[in-house]
mmCIF file of N, CA and C in Angstrom:
data_model
loop_
_atom_site.group_PDB
_atom_site.id
_atom_site.type_symbol
_atom_site.label_atom_id
_atom_site.label_comp_id
_atom_site.label_asym_id
_atom_site.label_seq_id
_atom_site.Cartn_x
_atom_site.Cartn_y
_atom_site.Cartn_z
ATOM 1 N N MET A 264 0.854 -1.185 0.000
ATOM 2 C CA MET A 264 0.000 0.000 0.000
ATOM 3 C C MET A 264 0.898 1.247 0.000
ATOM 4 N N PRO A 265 0.630 2.225 -0.871
ATOM 5 C CA PRO A 265 1.472 3.429 -0.885
ATOM 6 C C PRO A 265 1.323 4.224 0.407
ATOM 7 N N GLY A 266 2.411 4.842 0.860
ATOM 8 C CA GLY A 266 2.372 5.618 2.098
ATOM 9 C C GLY A 266 2.518 4.774 3.343
ATOM 10 N N THR A 267 2.933 3.494 3.160
ATOM 11 C CA THR A 267 3.127 2.619 4.320
ATOM 12 C C THR A 267 4.454 1.881 4.174
ATOM 13 N N LYS A 268 4.885 1.278 5.273
ATOM 14 C CA LYS A 268 6.051 0.394 5.245
ATOM 15 C C LYS A 268 5.711 -0.829 6.080
ATOM 16 N N GLN A 269 6.487 -1.896 5.918
ATOM 17 C CA GLN A 269 6.207 -3.124 6.662
ATOM 18 C C GLN A 269 7.172 -3.280 7.830
ATOM 19 N N VAL A 270 6.625 -3.707 8.979
ATOM 20 C CA VAL A 270 7.444 -4.020 10.157
ATOM 21 C C VAL A 270 6.912 -5.312 10.781
ATOM 22 N N ASN A 271 7.722 -5.925 11.634
ATOM 23 C CA ASN A 271 7.290 -7.126 12.349
ATOM 24 C C ASN A 271 6.288 -6.748 13.431
ATOM 25 N N VAL A 272 5.269 -7.586 13.603
ATOM 26 C CA VAL A 272 4.262 -7.352 14.641
ATOM 27 C C VAL A 272 4.933 -7.310 16.018
ATOM 28 N N GLY A 273 5.953 -8.135 16.238
ATOM 29 C CA GLY A 273 6.630 -8.187 17.534
ATOM 30 C C GLY A 273 7.373 -6.913 17.901
ATOM 31 N N SER A 274 7.656 -6.038 16.916
ATOM 32 C CA SER A 274 8.398 -4.811 17.213
ATOM 33 C C SER A 274 7.486 -3.615 17.493
ATOM 34 N N LEU A 275 6.161 -3.796 17.400
ATOM 35 C CA LEU A 275 5.231 -2.688 17.637
ATOM 36 C C LEU A 275 5.185 -2.311 19.108
ATOM 37 N N LYS A 276 4.972 -1.021 19.382
ATOM 38 C CA LYS A 276 4.884 -0.518 20.762
ATOM 39 C C LYS A 276 3.653 0.398 20.875
ATOM 40 N N VAL A 277 3.145 0.545 22.094
ATOM 41 C CA VAL A 277 2.029 1.446 22.362
ATOM 42 C C VAL A 277 2.454 2.870 22.002
ATOM 43 N N GLY A 278 1.560 3.598 21.322
ATOM 44 C CA GLY A 278 1.870 4.968 20.905
ATOM 45 C C GLY A 278 2.306 5.056 19.456
ATOM 46 N N GLN A 279 2.727 3.925 18.872
ATOM 47 C CA GLN A 279 3.093 3.914 17.452
ATOM 48 C C GLN A 279 1.819 3.804 16.618
ATOM 49 N N TYR A 280 1.996 3.873 15.307
ATOM 50 C CA TYR A 280 0.859 3.778 14.395
ATOM 51 C C TYR A 280 0.933 2.486 13.611
ATOM 52 N N VAL A 281 -0.257 1.951 13.236
ATOM 53 C CA VAL A 281 -0.337 0.708 12.477
ATOM 54 C C VAL A 281 -1.594 0.764 11.602
ATOM 55 N N MET A 282 -1.558 0.063 10.474
ATOM 56 C CA MET A 282 -2.745 -0.030 9.611
ATOM 57 C C MET A 282 -3.579 -1.230 10.069
ATOM 58 N N ILE A 283 -4.840 -0.980 10.423
ATOM 59 C CA ILE A 283 -5.758 -2.062 10.788
ATOM 60 C C ILE A 283 -6.961 -1.947 9.854
ATOM 61 N N ASP A 284 -7.216 -2.976 9.074
ATOM 62 C CA ASP A 284 -8.303 -2.982 8.082
ATOM 63 C C ASP A 284 -8.202 -1.788 7.136
ATOM 64 N N GLY A 285 -6.981 -1.418 6.758
ATOM 65 C CA GLY A 285 -6.778 -0.326 5.818
ATOM 66 C C GLY A 285 -6.924 1.070 6.405
ATOM 67 N N ILE A 286 -7.039 1.150 7.742
ATOM 68 C CA ILE A 286 -7.211 2.450 8.410
ATOM 69 C C ILE A 286 -6.002 2.716 9.303
ATOM 70 N N PRO A 287 -5.375 3.915 9.202
ATOM 71 C CA PRO A 287 -4.253 4.213 10.090
ATOM 72 C C PRO A 287 -4.750 4.420 11.524
ATOM 73 N N CYS A 288 -4.149 3.682 12.466
ATOM 74 C CA CYS A 288 -4.574 3.725 13.861
ATOM 75 C C CYS A 288 -3.376 3.950 14.776
ATOM 76 N N GLU A 289 -3.636 4.592 15.930
ATOM 77 C CA GLU A 289 -2.619 4.719 16.964
ATOM 78 C C GLU A 289 -2.802 3.552 17.927
ATOM 79 N N ILE A 290 -1.712 2.855 18.243
ATOM 80 C CA ILE A 290 -1.792 1.677 19.108
ATOM 81 C C ILE A 290 -2.005 2.126 20.557
ATOM 82 N N VAL A 291 -3.067 1.573 21.199
ATOM 83 C CA VAL A 291 -3.350 1.904 22.597
ATOM 84 C C VAL A 291 -3.095 0.727 23.537
ATOM 85 N N ASP A 292 -3.018 -0.499 22.976
ATOM 86 C CA ASP A 292 -2.772 -1.665 23.833
ATOM 87 C C ASP A 292 -2.202 -2.807 22.991
ATOM 88 N N ILE A 293 -1.225 -3.488 23.569
ATOM 89 C CA ILE A 293 -0.669 -4.695 22.934
ATOM 90 C C ILE A 293 -0.535 -5.749 24.022
ATOM 91 N N SER A 294 -1.054 -6.951 23.748
ATOM 92 C CA SER A 294 -0.831 -8.053 24.673
ATOM 93 C C SER A 294 -0.293 -9.228 23.865
ATOM 94 N N VAL A 295 0.743 -9.860 24.397
ATOM 95 C CA VAL A 295 1.396 -10.973 23.708
ATOM 96 C C VAL A 295 1.137 -12.244 24.499
ATOM 97 N N SER A 296 0.640 -13.289 23.795
ATOM 98 C CA SER A 296 0.425 -14.576 24.448
ATOM 99 C C SER A 296 1.684 -15.416 24.250
ATOM 100 N N LYS A 297 2.084 -16.087 25.289
ATOM 101 C CA LYS A 297 3.288 -16.926 25.221
ATOM 102 C C LYS A 297 2.992 -18.159 24.365
ATOM 103 N N PRO A 298 3.987 -18.611 23.624
ATOM 104 C CA PRO A 298 3.760 -19.791 22.794
ATOM 105 C C PRO A 298 3.615 -21.040 23.653
ATOM 106 N N GLY A 299 2.844 -21.967 23.142
ATOM 107 C CA GLY A 299 2.703 -23.251 23.833
ATOM 108 C C GLY A 299 3.819 -24.186 23.418
ATOM 109 N N LYS A 300 3.558 -25.479 23.479
ATOM 110 C CA LYS A 300 4.553 -26.468 23.106
ATOM 111 C C LYS A 300 4.897 -26.340 21.622
ATOM 112 N N HIS A 301 3.870 -26.055 20.820
ATOM 113 C CA HIS A 301 4.064 -25.894 19.375
ATOM 114 C C HIS A 301 3.523 -24.537 18.963
ATOM 115 N N GLY A 302 4.165 -23.912 18.005
ATOM 116 C CA GLY A 302 3.652 -22.640 17.496
ATOM 117 C C GLY A 302 4.351 -21.453 18.136
ATOM 118 N N GLY A 303 4.148 -20.297 17.541
ATOM 119 C CA GLY A 303 4.817 -19.088 18.018
ATOM 120 C C GLY A 303 3.888 -18.206 18.837
ATOM 121 N N ALA A 304 4.471 -17.163 19.421
ATOM 122 C CA ALA A 304 3.704 -16.209 20.221
ATOM 123 C C ALA A 304 2.797 -15.399 19.303
ATOM 124 N N LYS A 305 1.628 -15.016 19.835
ATOM 125 C CA LYS A 305 0.700 -14.176 19.087
ATOM 126 C C LYS A 305 0.519 -12.851 19.829
ATOM 127 N N ALA A 306 0.329 -11.776 19.052
ATOM 128 C CA ALA A 306 0.108 -10.454 19.644
ATOM 129 C C ALA A 306 -1.306 -9.999 19.313
ATOM 130 N N ARG A 307 -1.977 -9.437 20.314
ATOM 131 C CA ARG A 307 -3.290 -8.824 20.109
ATOM 132 C C ARG A 307 -3.070 -7.324 20.182
ATOM 133 N N VAL A 308 -3.304 -6.627 19.071
ATOM 134 C CA VAL A 308 -3.024 -5.200 18.974
ATOM 135 C C VAL A 308 -4.349 -4.439 18.887
ATOM 136 N N VAL A 309 -4.523 -3.448 19.777
ATOM 137 C CA VAL A 309 -5.722 -2.620 19.783
ATOM 138 C C VAL A 309 -5.312 -1.204 19.395
ATOM 139 N N GLY A 310 -6.024 -0.629 18.435
ATOM 140 C CA GLY A 310 -5.710 0.725 17.993
ATOM 141 C C GLY A 310 -6.962 1.558 17.835
ATOM 142 N N ILE A 311 -6.775 2.884 17.848
ATOM 143 C CA ILE A 311 -7.880 3.813 17.627
ATOM 144 C C ILE A 311 -7.551 4.610 16.368
ATOM 145 N N GLY A 312 -8.495 4.667 15.435
ATOM 146 C CA GLY A 312 -8.286 5.354 14.165
ATOM 147 C C GLY A 312 -7.860 6.802 14.360
ATOM 148 N N ILE A 313 -6.835 7.211 13.612
ATOM 149 C CA ILE A 313 -6.326 8.582 13.716
ATOM 150 C C ILE A 313 -7.388 9.575 13.251
ATOM 151 N N PHE A 314 -8.104 9.229 12.178
ATOM 152 C CA PHE A 314 -9.030 10.170 11.564
ATOM 153 C C PHE A 314 -10.477 9.979 12.010
ATOM 154 N N ASP A 315 -10.876 8.734 12.329
ATOM 155 C CA ASP A 315 -12.286 8.489 12.658
ATOM 156 C C ASP A 315 -12.521 8.083 14.117
ATOM 157 N N LYS A 316 -11.456 7.929 14.904
ATOM 158 C CA LYS A 316 -11.543 7.579 16.338
ATOM 159 C C LYS A 316 -12.280 6.269 16.603
ATOM 160 N N VAL A 317 -12.317 5.354 15.622
ATOM 161 C CA VAL A 317 -12.969 4.060 15.793
ATOM 162 C C VAL A 317 -11.949 3.062 16.331
ATOM 163 N N LYS A 318 -12.372 2.267 17.331
ATOM 164 C CA LYS A 318 -11.487 1.268 17.935
ATOM 165 C C LYS A 318 -11.432 0.037 17.035
ATOM 166 N N LYS A 319 -10.212 -0.409 16.737
ATOM 167 C CA LYS A 319 -10.010 -1.591 15.897
ATOM 168 C C LYS A 319 -8.967 -2.471 16.568
ATOM 169 N N GLU A 320 -8.993 -3.772 16.232
ATOM 170 C CA GLU A 320 -7.969 -4.671 16.769
ATOM 171 C C GLU A 320 -7.712 -5.821 15.809
ATOM 172 N N PHE A 321 -6.544 -6.452 15.987
ATOM 173 C CA PHE A 321 -6.232 -7.650 15.213
ATOM 174 C C PHE A 321 -5.311 -8.530 16.045
ATOM 175 N N VAL A 322 -5.287 -9.814 15.689
ATOM 176 C CA VAL A 322 -4.402 -10.788 16.324
ATOM 177 C C VAL A 322 -3.540 -11.377 15.225
ATOM 178 N N ALA A 323 -2.222 -11.430 15.474
ATOM 179 C CA ALA A 323 -1.308 -11.972 14.473
ATOM 180 C C ALA A 323 -0.084 -12.555 15.164
ATOM 181 N N PRO A 324 0.593 -13.517 14.529
ATOM 182 C CA PRO A 324 1.849 -14.025 15.085
ATOM 183 C C PRO A 324 2.868 -12.883 15.167
ATOM 184 N N THR A 325 3.681 -12.869 16.228
ATOM 185 C CA THR A 325 4.658 -11.787 16.405
ATOM 186 C C THR A 325 5.707 -11.782 15.303
ATOM 187 N N SER A 326 5.866 -12.890 14.606
ATOM 188 C CA SER A 326 6.866 -12.959 13.533
ATOM 189 C C SER A 326 6.329 -12.469 12.189
ATOM 190 N N SER A 327 5.015 -12.228 12.094
ATOM 191 C CA SER A 327 4.444 -11.801 10.809
ATOM 192 C C SER A 327 4.666 -10.307 10.580
ATOM 193 N N LYS A 328 4.472 -9.890 9.344
ATOM 194 C CA LYS A 328 4.651 -8.482 8.962
ATOM 195 C C LYS A 328 3.303 -7.774 8.970
ATOM 196 N N VAL A 329 3.347 -6.456 9.254
ATOM 197 C CA VAL A 329 2.135 -5.631 9.252
ATOM 198 C C VAL A 329 2.486 -4.275 8.637
ATOM 199 N N GLU A 330 1.498 -3.646 8.002
ATOM 200 C CA GLU A 330 1.701 -2.329 7.389
ATOM 201 C C GLU A 330 1.644 -1.243 8.461
ATOM 202 N N VAL A 331 2.565 -0.287 8.373
ATOM 203 C CA VAL A 331 2.608 0.859 9.282
ATOM 204 C C VAL A 331 2.541 2.117 8.421
ATOM 205 N N PRO A 332 1.603 3.054 8.736
ATOM 206 C CA PRO A 332 1.503 4.254 7.910
ATOM 207 C C PRO A 332 2.689 5.189 8.128
ATOM 208 N N ILE A 333 3.084 5.874 7.067
ATOM 209 C CA ILE A 333 4.126 6.895 7.187
ATOM 210 C C ILE A 333 3.414 8.205 7.482
ATOM 211 N N ILE A 334 3.596 8.727 8.698
ATOM 212 C CA ILE A 334 2.915 9.939 9.147
ATOM 213 C C ILE A 334 3.794 11.144 8.818
ATOM 214 N N ASP A 335 3.225 12.099 8.109
ATOM 215 C CA ASP A 335 3.956 13.308 7.734
ATOM 216 C C ASP A 335 3.362 14.489 8.493
ATOM 217 N N ARG A 336 4.152 15.066 9.408
ATOM 218 C CA ARG A 336 3.685 16.238 10.161
ATOM 219 C C ARG A 336 4.093 17.490 9.401
ATOM 220 N N ARG A 337 3.132 18.391 9.187
ATOM 221 C CA ARG A 337 3.391 19.595 8.412
ATOM 222 C C ARG A 337 2.766 20.813 9.075
ATOM 223 N N LYS A 338 3.176 21.976 8.585
ATOM 224 C CA LYS A 338 2.597 23.228 9.063
ATOM 225 C C LYS A 338 1.891 23.909 7.912
ATOM 226 N N GLY A 339 0.806 24.591 8.248
ATOM 227 C CA GLY A 339 0.047 25.299 7.229
ATOM 228 C C GLY A 339 -0.471 26.612 7.771
ATOM 229 N N GLN A 340 -0.840 27.506 6.854
ATOM 230 C CA GLN A 340 -1.413 28.798 7.229
ATOM 231 C C GLN A 340 -2.900 28.763 6.908
ATOM 232 N N VAL A 341 -3.708 29.262 7.852
ATOM 233 C CA VAL A 341 -5.151 29.293 7.657
ATOM 234 C C VAL A 341 -5.491 30.411 6.669
ATOM 235 N N LEU A 342 -6.179 30.041 5.590
ATOM 236 C CA LEU A 342 -6.605 31.034 4.602
ATOM 237 C C LEU A 342 -8.020 31.521 4.897
ATOM 238 N N ALA A 343 -8.918 30.585 5.242
ATOM 239 C CA ALA A 343 -10.310 30.951 5.515
ATOM 240 C C ALA A 343 -10.975 29.879 6.359
ATOM 241 N N VAL A 344 -11.941 30.302 7.168
ATOM 242 C CA VAL A 344 -12.762 29.376 7.940
ATOM 243 C C VAL A 344 -14.189 29.538 7.424
ATOM 244 N N VAL A 345 -14.740 28.454 6.843
ATOM 245 C CA VAL A 345 -16.073 28.516 6.266
ATOM 246 C C VAL A 345 -16.918 27.418 6.904
ATOM 247 N N GLY A 346 -17.861 27.799 7.747
ATOM 248 C CA GLY A 346 -18.721 26.822 8.413
ATOM 249 C C GLY A 346 -17.887 25.880 9.272
ATOM 250 N N ASP A 347 -17.982 24.574 8.987
ATOM 251 C CA ASP A 347 -17.217 23.598 9.766
ATOM 252 C C ASP A 347 -15.990 23.095 9.009
ATOM 253 N N THR A 348 -15.560 23.843 7.985
ATOM 254 C CA THR A 348 -14.325 23.498 7.276
ATOM 255 C C THR A 348 -13.354 24.666 7.327
ATOM 256 N N VAL A 349 -12.098 24.350 7.106
ATOM 257 C CA VAL A 349 -11.054 25.374 7.112
ATOM 258 C C VAL A 349 -10.165 25.156 5.892
ATOM 259 N N GLN A 350 -9.791 26.246 5.242
ATOM 260 C CA GLN A 350 -8.863 26.164 4.123
ATOM 261 C C GLN A 350 -7.481 26.518 4.643
ATOM 262 N N ILE A 351 -6.504 25.634 4.377
ATOM 263 C CA ILE A 351 -5.142 25.921 4.801
ATOM 264 C C ILE A 351 -4.201 25.763 3.602
ATOM 265 N N MET A 352 -3.096 26.504 3.680
ATOM 266 C CA MET A 352 -2.073 26.414 2.650
ATOM 267 C C MET A 352 -0.820 25.838 3.300
ATOM 268 N N ASP A 353 -0.295 24.754 2.720
ATOM 269 C CA ASP A 353 0.921 24.140 3.219
ATOM 270 C C ASP A 353 2.074 25.143 3.094
ATOM 271 N N LEU A 354 2.866 25.293 4.163
ATOM 272 C CA LEU A 354 3.933 26.283 4.172
ATOM 273 C C LEU A 354 5.181 25.834 3.412
ATOM 274 N N GLN A 355 5.242 24.570 2.958
ATOM 275 C CA GLN A 355 6.376 24.100 2.164
ATOM 276 C C GLN A 355 6.015 23.993 0.687
ATOM 277 N N THR A 356 4.866 23.370 0.413
ATOM 278 C CA THR A 356 4.498 23.116 -0.988
ATOM 279 C C THR A 356 3.553 24.175 -1.548
ATOM 280 N N TYR A 357 2.978 25.002 -0.687
ATOM 281 C CA TYR A 357 1.995 26.035 -1.050
ATOM 282 C C TYR A 357 0.726 25.445 -1.652
ATOM 283 N N GLU A 358 0.482 24.151 -1.406
ATOM 284 C CA GLU A 358 -0.748 23.551 -1.894
ATOM 285 C C GLU A 358 -1.876 23.913 -0.916
ATOM 286 N N THR A 359 -3.089 24.090 -1.445
ATOM 287 C CA THR A 359 -4.239 24.479 -0.624
ATOM 288 C C THR A 359 -5.080 23.247 -0.318
ATOM 289 N N LEU A 360 -5.469 23.102 0.945
ATOM 290 C CA LEU A 360 -6.289 21.970 1.381
ATOM 291 C C LEU A 360 -7.540 22.500 2.060
ATOM 292 N N GLU A 361 -8.636 21.779 1.906
ATOM 293 C CA GLU A 361 -9.856 22.107 2.634
ATOM 294 C C GLU A 361 -10.138 20.941 3.572
ATOM 295 N N LEU A 362 -10.070 21.212 4.883
ATOM 296 C CA LEU A 362 -10.189 20.157 5.888
ATOM 297 C C LEU A 362 -11.326 20.453 6.843
ATOM 298 N N PRO A 363 -11.952 19.389 7.396
ATOM 299 C CA PRO A 363 -12.958 19.631 8.437
ATOM 300 C C PRO A 363 -12.268 20.111 9.713
ATOM 301 N N ILE A 364 -12.967 20.949 10.477
ATOM 302 C CA ILE A 364 -12.408 21.418 11.754
ATOM 303 C C ILE A 364 -12.613 20.303 12.774
ATOM 304 N N PRO A 365 -11.520 19.756 13.339
ATOM 305 C CA PRO A 365 -11.682 18.666 14.310
ATOM 306 C C PRO A 365 -12.231 19.178 15.646
ATOM 307 N N GLU A 366 -12.861 18.274 16.383
ATOM 308 C CA GLU A 366 -13.394 18.627 17.699
ATOM 309 C C GLU A 366 -12.260 19.026 18.628
ATOM 310 N N GLY A 367 -12.506 20.009 19.464
ATOM 311 C CA GLY A 367 -11.524 20.421 20.464
ATOM 312 C C GLY A 367 -10.468 21.384 19.952
ATOM 313 N N ILE A 368 -10.505 21.732 18.671
ATOM 314 C CA ILE A 368 -9.540 22.687 18.120
ATOM 315 C C ILE A 368 -10.191 24.066 18.140
ATOM 316 N N GLU A 369 -9.559 24.999 18.837
ATOM 317 C CA GLU A 369 -10.092 26.352 18.911
ATOM 318 C C GLU A 369 -9.018 27.340 18.499
ATOM 319 N N GLY A 370 -9.439 28.538 18.127
ATOM 320 C CA GLY A 370 -8.496 29.592 17.783
ATOM 321 C C GLY A 370 -8.080 29.591 16.320
ATOM 322 N N LEU A 371 -8.878 28.938 15.463
ATOM 323 C CA LEU A 371 -8.570 28.963 14.030
ATOM 324 C C LEU A 371 -8.986 30.315 13.458
ATOM 325 N N GLU A 372 -8.020 31.066 12.986
ATOM 326 C CA GLU A 372 -8.308 32.378 12.404
ATOM 327 C C GLU A 372 -7.495 32.548 11.133
ATOM 328 N N PRO A 373 -8.048 33.244 10.129
ATOM 329 C CA PRO A 373 -7.276 33.494 8.907
ATOM 330 C C PRO A 373 -5.950 34.174 9.244
ATOM 331 N N GLY A 374 -4.872 33.680 8.650
ATOM 332 C CA GLY A 374 -3.536 34.210 8.928
ATOM 333 C C GLY A 374 -2.808 33.431 10.003
ATOM 334 N N GLY A 375 -3.526 32.620 10.798
ATOM 335 C CA GLY A 375 -2.903 31.821 11.847
ATOM 336 C C GLY A 375 -2.243 30.582 11.274
ATOM 337 N N GLU A 376 -1.415 29.927 12.105
ATOM 338 C CA GLU A 376 -0.745 28.707 11.663
ATOM 339 C C GLU A 376 -1.290 27.499 12.401
ATOM 340 N N VAL A 377 -1.302 26.367 11.698
ATOM 341 C CA VAL A 377 -1.735 25.105 12.290
ATOM 342 C C VAL A 377 -0.714 24.026 11.974
ATOM 343 N N GLU A 378 -0.724 22.992 12.797
ATOM 344 C CA GLU A 378 0.065 21.804 12.504
ATOM 345 C C GLU A 378 -0.938 20.740 12.082
ATOM 346 N N TYR A 379 -0.625 20.014 11.003
ATOM 347 C CA TYR A 379 -1.520 18.949 10.568
ATOM 348 C C TYR A 379 -0.701 17.734 10.169
ATOM 349 N N ILE A 380 -1.398 16.590 10.130
ATOM 350 C CA ILE A 380 -0.727 15.353 9.727
ATOM 351 C C ILE A 380 -1.356 14.834 8.443
ATOM 352 N N GLU A 381 -0.542 14.118 7.679
ATOM 353 C CA GLU A 381 -1.009 13.454 6.469
ATOM 354 C C GLU A 381 -0.581 11.995 6.572
ATOM 355 N N ALA A 382 -1.520 11.098 6.331
ATOM 356 C CA ALA A 382 -1.222 9.662 6.330
ATOM 357 C C ALA A 382 -2.117 8.999 5.300
ATOM 358 N N VAL A 383 -1.537 8.200 4.436
ATOM 359 C CA VAL A 383 -2.225 7.480 3.369
ATOM 360 C C VAL A 383 -3.297 8.333 2.667
ATOM 361 N N GLY A 384 -2.935 9.561 2.329
ATOM 362 C CA GLY A 384 -3.834 10.424 1.569
ATOM 363 C C GLY A 384 -4.914 11.120 2.368
ATOM 364 N N GLN A 385 -4.900 10.984 3.686
ATOM 365 C CA GLN A 385 -5.880 11.659 4.531
ATOM 366 C C GLN A 385 -5.168 12.719 5.364
ATOM 367 N N TYR A 386 -5.915 13.765 5.726
ATOM 368 C CA TYR A 386 -5.335 14.880 6.467
ATOM 369 C C TYR A 386 -6.147 15.176 7.720
ATOM 370 N N LYS A 387 -5.463 15.695 8.755
ATOM 371 C CA LYS A 387 -6.151 16.084 9.986
ATOM 372 C C LYS A 387 -5.354 17.174 10.680
ATOM 373 N N ILE A 388 -6.047 18.231 11.103
ATOM 374 C CA ILE A 388 -5.401 19.297 11.888
ATOM 375 C C ILE A 388 -5.207 18.770 13.302
ATOM 376 N N THR A 389 -3.969 18.897 13.818
ATOM 377 C CA THR A 389 -3.693 18.388 15.162
ATOM 378 C C THR A 389 -3.648 19.491 16.218
ATOM 379 N N ARG A 390 -3.196 20.700 15.817
ATOM 380 C CA ARG A 390 -3.168 21.785 16.808
ATOM 381 C C ARG A 390 -2.995 23.129 16.117
ATOM 382 N N VAL A 391 -3.365 24.186 16.866
ATOM 383 C CA VAL A 391 -3.166 25.552 16.406
ATOM 384 C C VAL A 391 -1.855 26.035 17.012
ATOM 385 N N ILE A 392 -0.999 26.627 16.201
ATOM 386 C CA ILE A 392 0.284 27.146 16.686
ATOM 387 C C ILE A 392 0.079 28.599 17.094
ATOM 388 N N LYS A 393 0.382 28.898 18.341
ATOM 389 C CA LYS A 393 0.174 30.267 18.856
ATOM 390 C C LYS A 393 1.331 31.150 18.488
#
């Protein structure tokens, strides 16, 4: 999948990101079951979607590979706030994006700066830079 890389399930840690059912998620819990007489250890990974806040989980052998999204943190300038969307311009590429205003984000004003993330073609404002 473009915008991702593969890592071993056994190397994942809480706080990292992982793709679960094609959705980028932040890992909130990992539990590893010890192997029995035959077979390898299995990991149960629980994550919450970065963009939709939906809880997802999967179980896989610790030796198997899993997709991890490449998270790109960027800065942008607010061009306009229209209803529940905001137009921002990336400060590196000068590309214009129209994003929904996430819950809990306050102080969005034209001319202000925001930090946002991009992962697998999706965008989300993470904070307003004062």
